[in-house]
mmCIF file of C-alpha atoms and ligand atoms in Angstrom:
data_model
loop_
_atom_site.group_PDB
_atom_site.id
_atom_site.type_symbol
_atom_site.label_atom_id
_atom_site.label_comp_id
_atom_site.label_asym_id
_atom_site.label_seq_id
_atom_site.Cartn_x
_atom_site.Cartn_y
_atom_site.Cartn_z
ATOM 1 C CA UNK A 1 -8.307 23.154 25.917
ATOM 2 C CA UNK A 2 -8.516 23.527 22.137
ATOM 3 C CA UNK A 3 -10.482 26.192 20.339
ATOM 4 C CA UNK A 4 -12.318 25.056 17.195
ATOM 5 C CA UNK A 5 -14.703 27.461 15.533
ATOM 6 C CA UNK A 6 -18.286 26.205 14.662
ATOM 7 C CA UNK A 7 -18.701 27.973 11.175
ATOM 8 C CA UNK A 8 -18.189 27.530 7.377
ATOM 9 C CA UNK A 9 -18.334 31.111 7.280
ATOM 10 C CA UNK A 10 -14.486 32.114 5.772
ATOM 11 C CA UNK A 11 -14.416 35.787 7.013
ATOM 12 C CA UNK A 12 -15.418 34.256 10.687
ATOM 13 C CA UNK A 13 -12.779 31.929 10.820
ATOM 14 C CA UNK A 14 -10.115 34.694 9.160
ATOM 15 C CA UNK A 15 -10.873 36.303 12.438
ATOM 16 C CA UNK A 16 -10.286 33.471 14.877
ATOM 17 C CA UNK A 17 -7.355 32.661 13.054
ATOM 18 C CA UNK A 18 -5.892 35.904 13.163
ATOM 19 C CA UNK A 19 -6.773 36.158 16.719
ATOM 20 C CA UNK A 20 -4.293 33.899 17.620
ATOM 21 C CA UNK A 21 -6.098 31.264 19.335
ATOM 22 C CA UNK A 22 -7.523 29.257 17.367
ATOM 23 C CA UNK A 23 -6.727 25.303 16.728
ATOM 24 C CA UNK A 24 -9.456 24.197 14.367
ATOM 25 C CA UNK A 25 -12.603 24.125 12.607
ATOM 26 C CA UNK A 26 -15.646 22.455 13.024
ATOM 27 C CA UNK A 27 -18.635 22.712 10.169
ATOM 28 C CA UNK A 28 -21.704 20.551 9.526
ATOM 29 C CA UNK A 29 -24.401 20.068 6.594
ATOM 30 C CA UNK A 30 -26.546 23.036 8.153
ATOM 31 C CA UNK A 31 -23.393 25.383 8.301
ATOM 32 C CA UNK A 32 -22.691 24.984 5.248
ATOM 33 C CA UNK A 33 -26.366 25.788 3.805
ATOM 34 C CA UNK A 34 -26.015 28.660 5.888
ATOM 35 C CA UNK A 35 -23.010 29.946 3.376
ATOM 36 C CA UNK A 36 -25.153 29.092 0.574
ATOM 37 C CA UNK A 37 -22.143 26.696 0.367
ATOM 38 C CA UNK A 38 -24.078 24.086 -2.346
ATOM 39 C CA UNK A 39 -23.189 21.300 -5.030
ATOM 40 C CA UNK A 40 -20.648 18.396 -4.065
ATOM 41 C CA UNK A 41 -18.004 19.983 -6.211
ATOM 42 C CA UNK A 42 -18.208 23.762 -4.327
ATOM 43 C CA UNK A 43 -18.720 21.952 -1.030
ATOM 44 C CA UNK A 44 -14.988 20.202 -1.441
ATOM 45 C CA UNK A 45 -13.345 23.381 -2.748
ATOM 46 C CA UNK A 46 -14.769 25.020 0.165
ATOM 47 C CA UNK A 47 -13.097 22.786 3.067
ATOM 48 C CA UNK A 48 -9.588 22.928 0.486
ATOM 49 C CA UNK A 49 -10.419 26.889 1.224
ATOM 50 C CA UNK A 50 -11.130 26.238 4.856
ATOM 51 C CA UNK A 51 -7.938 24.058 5.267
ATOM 52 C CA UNK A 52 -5.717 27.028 3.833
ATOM 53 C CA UNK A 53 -6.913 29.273 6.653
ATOM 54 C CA UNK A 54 -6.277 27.714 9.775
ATOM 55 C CA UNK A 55 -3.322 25.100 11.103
ATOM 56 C CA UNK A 56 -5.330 22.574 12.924
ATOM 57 C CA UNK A 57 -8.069 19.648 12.251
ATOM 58 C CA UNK A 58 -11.226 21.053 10.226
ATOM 59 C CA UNK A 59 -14.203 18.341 10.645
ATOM 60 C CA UNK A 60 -15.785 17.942 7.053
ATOM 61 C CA UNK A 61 -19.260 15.550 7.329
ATOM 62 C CA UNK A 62 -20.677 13.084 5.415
ATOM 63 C CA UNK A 63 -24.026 13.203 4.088
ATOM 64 C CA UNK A 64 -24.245 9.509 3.393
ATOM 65 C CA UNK A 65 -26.236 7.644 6.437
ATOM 66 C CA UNK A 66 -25.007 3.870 5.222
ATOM 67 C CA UNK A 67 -21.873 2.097 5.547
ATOM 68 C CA UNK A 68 -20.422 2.071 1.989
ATOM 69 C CA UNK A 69 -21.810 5.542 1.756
ATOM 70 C CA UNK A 70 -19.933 6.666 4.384
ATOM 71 C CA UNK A 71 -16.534 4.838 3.819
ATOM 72 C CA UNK A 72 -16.931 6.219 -0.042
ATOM 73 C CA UNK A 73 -17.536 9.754 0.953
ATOM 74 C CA UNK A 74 -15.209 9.574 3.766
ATOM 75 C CA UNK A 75 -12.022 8.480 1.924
ATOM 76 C CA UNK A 76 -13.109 11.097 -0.580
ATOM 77 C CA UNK A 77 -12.958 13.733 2.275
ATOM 78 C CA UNK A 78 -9.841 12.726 3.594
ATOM 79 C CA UNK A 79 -7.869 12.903 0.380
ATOM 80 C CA UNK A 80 -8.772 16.541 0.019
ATOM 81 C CA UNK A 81 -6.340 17.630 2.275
ATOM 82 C CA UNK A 82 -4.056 16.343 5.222
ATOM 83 C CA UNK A 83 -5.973 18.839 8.041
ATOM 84 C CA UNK A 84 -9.743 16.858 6.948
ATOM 85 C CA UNK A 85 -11.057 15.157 9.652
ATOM 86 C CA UNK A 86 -14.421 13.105 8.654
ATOM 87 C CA UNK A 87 -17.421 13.820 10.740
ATOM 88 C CA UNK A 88 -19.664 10.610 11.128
ATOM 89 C CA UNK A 89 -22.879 10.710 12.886
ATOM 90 C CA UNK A 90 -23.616 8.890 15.538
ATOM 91 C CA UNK A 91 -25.552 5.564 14.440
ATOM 92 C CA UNK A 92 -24.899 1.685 14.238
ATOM 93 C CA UNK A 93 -23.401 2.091 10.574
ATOM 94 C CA UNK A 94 -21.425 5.576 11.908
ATOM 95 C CA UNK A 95 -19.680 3.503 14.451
ATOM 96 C CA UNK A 96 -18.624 0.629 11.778
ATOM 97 C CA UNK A 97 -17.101 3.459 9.821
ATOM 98 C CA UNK A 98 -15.345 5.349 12.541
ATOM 99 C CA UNK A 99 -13.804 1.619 13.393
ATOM 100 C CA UNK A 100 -13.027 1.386 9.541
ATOM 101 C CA UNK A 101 -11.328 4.776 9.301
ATOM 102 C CA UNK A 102 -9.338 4.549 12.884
ATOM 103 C CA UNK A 103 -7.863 0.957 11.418
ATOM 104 C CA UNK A 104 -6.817 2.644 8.207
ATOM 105 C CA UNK A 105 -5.191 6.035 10.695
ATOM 106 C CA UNK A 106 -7.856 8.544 9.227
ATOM 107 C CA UNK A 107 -9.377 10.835 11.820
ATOM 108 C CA UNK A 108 -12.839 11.090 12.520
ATOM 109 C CA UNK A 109 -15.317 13.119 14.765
ATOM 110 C CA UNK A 110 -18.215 11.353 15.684
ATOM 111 C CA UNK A 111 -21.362 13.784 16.108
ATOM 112 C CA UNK A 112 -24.566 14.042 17.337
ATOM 113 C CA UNK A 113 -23.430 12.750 20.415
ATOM 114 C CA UNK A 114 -26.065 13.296 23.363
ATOM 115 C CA UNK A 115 -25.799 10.596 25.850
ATOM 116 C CA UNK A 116 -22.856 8.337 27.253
ATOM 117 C CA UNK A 117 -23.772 5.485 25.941
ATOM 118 C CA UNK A 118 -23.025 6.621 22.432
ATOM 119 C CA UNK A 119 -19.617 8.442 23.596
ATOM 120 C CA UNK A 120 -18.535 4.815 25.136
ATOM 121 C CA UNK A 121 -19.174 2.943 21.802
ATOM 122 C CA UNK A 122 -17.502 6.409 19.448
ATOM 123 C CA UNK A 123 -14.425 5.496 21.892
ATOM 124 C CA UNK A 124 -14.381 1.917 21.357
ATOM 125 C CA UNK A 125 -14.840 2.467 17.603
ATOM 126 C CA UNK A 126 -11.406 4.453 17.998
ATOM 127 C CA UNK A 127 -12.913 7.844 17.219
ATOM 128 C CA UNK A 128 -10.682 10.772 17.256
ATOM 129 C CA UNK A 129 -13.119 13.263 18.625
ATOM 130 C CA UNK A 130 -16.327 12.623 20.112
ATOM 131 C CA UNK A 131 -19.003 15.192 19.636
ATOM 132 C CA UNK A 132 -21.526 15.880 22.173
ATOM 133 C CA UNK A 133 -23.985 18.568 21.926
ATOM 134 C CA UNK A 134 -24.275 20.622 25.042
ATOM 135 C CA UNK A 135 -25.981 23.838 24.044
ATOM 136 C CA UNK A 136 -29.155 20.890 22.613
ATOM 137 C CA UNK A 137 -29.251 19.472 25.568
ATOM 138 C CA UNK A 138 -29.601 22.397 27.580
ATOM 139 C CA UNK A 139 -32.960 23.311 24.649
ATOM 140 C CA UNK A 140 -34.550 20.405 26.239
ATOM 141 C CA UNK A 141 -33.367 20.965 30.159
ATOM 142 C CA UNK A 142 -31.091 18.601 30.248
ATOM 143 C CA UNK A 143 -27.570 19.335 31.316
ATOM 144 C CA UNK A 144 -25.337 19.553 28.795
ATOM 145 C CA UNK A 145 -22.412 20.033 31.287
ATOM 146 C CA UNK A 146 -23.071 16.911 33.388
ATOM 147 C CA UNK A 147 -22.580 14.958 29.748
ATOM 148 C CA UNK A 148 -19.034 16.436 28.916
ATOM 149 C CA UNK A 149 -18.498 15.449 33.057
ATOM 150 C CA UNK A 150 -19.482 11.925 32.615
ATOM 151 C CA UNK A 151 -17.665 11.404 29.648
ATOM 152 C CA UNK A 152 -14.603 12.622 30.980
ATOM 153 C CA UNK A 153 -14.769 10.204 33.993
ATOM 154 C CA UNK A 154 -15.813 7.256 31.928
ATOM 155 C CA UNK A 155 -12.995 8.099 29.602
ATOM 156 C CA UNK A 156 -10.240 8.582 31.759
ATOM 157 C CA UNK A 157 -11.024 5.190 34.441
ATOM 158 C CA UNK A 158 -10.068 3.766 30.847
ATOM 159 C CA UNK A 159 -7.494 5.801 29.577
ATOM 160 C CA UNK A 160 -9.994 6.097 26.176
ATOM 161 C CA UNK A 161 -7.687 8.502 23.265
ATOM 162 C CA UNK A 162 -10.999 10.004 21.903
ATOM 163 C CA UNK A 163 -10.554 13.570 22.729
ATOM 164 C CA UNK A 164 -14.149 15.204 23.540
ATOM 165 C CA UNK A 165 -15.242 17.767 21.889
ATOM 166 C CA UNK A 166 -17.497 20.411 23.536
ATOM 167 C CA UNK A 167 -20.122 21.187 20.712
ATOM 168 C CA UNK A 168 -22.976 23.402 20.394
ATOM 169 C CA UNK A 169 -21.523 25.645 22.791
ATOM 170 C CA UNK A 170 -23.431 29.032 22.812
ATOM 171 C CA UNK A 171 -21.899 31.486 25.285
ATOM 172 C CA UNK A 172 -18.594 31.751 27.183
ATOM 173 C CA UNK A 173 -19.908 30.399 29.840
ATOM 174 C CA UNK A 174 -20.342 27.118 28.096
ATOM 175 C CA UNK A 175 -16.784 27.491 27.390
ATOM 176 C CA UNK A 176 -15.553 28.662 30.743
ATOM 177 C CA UNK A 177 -17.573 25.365 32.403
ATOM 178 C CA UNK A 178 -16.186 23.130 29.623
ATOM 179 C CA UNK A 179 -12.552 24.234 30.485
ATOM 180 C CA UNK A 180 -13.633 23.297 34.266
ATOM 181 C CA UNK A 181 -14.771 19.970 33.493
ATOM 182 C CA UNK A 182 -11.802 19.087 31.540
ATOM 183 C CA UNK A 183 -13.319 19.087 28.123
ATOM 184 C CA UNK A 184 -9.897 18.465 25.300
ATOM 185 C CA UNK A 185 -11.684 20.982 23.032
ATOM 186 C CA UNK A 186 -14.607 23.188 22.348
ATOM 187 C CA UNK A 187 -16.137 24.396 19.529
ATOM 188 C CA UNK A 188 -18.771 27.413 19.353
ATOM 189 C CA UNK A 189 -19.603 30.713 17.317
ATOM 190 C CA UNK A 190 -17.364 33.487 16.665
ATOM 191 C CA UNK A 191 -19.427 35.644 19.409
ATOM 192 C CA UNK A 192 -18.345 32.957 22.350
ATOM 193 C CA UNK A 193 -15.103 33.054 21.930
ATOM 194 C CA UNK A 194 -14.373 36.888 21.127
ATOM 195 C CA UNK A 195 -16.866 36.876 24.430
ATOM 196 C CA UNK A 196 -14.233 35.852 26.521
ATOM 197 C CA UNK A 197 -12.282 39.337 25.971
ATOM 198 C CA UNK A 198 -14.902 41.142 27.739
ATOM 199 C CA UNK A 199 -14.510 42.779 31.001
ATOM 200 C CA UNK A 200 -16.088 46.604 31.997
ATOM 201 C CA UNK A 201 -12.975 46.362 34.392
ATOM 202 C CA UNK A 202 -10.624 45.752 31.980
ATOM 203 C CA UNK A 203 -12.547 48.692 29.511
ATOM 204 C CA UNK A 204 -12.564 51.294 32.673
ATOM 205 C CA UNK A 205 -9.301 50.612 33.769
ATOM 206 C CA UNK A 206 -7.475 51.057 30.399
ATOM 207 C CA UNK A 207 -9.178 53.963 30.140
ATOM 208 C CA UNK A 208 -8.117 55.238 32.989
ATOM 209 C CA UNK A 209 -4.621 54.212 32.437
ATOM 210 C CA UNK A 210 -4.666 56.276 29.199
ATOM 211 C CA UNK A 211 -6.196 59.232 30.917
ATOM 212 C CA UNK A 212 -3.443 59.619 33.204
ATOM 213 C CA UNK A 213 -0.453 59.019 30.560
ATOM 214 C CA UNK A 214 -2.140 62.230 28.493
ATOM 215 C CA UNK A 215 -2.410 64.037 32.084
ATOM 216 C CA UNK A 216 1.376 63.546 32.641
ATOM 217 C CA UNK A 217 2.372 63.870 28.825
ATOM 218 C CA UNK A 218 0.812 66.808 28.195
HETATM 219 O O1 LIG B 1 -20.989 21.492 16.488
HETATM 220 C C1 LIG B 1 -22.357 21.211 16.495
HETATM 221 C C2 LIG B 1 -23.102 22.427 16.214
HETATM 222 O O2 LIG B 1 -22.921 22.843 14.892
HETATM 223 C C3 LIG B 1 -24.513 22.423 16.600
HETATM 224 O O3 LIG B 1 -24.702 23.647 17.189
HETATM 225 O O4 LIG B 1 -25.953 25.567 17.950
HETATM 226 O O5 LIG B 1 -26.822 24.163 16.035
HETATM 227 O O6 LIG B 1 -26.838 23.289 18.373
HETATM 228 P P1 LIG B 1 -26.168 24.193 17.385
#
């Protein structure tokens, strides 16, 4: 499974990066507000800057909501750099673009994603990625798990290339589950992923390991 980080925060993804396991980067309108990332001109520099961090696909949305919007702002997106991956939401005129931009070979992630229906027609379309929003689901106690399931089943009976894309994962455990189902990537915080280090086992026992080297090397 993949490892995207959900973040337009640079020091954040530094730290994935550096970390080793990370394959991409996923960021959204709201992220980016939340960098006090603002202005059309800082917003593309900052997704250049993203791009130079990390190896993989980084998921750069569109703010437009009609077709020629989307296409315009799109194509702009994608000729920033060759990692860009355009993030369409999920709506009749989202699905005409993610058609438009799989005919012309540009990637695109199709969000806001919350029931199969929509994750059969993003496949269709030809979407790269197909975005469905587990940890909102769960807010309104729904399972988000039983989603990424069903999609999975639906997409392999048809041998579908859209690669799902575990989002708004919270916690490890989202991650742990998604890995079970057979989600083809996840992306969540910073805190889920460094999450999955933790062990008291794994603290005790190395401490106990060290303990007995300085016994024996005094
Ligand atoms: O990748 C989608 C994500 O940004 C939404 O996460 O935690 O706001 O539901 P959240």
């Amino acid at each position: 499974m993949k490892f995207f980080i959900d973040t337009a925060n640079l020091d954040q993804i530094k730290e994935a990066q550096e970390l080793g396991v990370l394959d991409g980067v996923t960021t959204n309108p709201s992220l980016m507000a939340k960098e006090g990332i603002t202005g059309r001109n800082n917003i593309l520099k900052h997704y250049v800057d993203i791009c130079n961090i990390v190896d993989g696909d980084v998921s750069a949305e569109v703010i437009a909501t009609d077709f020629e919007g989307m296409i315009k702002e799109g194509e702009e997106l994608a000729e920033l750099h060759e990692q860009i991956v355009v993030k369409i939401p999920m709506t009749k005129d989202g699905v005409k673009a993610a058609k438009y931009f799989s005919d012309k070979d540009i990637k695109t992630n199709v969000t806001l994603v919350f029931s199969v229906g929509q994750a059969l027609l993003a496949a269709k379309a030809g979407a790269s990625y197909v975005s469905p929003f587990i940890g909102r689901l769960d807010d309104i106690s729904t399972d988000g798990l039983t989603l990424i399931e069903d999609i999975r089943l639906i997409y392999d009976n048809y041998g579908f290339e859209t690669e799902i894309l575990a989002a708004s994962v919270r916690h490890t455990m989202h991650i742990v589950n998604c890995a079970k189902i057979g989600a083809d990537v996840m992306t969540g915080p910073l805190s889920a992923i460094t999450g999955l280090l933790k062990h008291p086992l794994t603290d005790s026992g190395l401490a106990q390991f060290i303990a007995d080297y300085e016994k024996g090397n005094k």
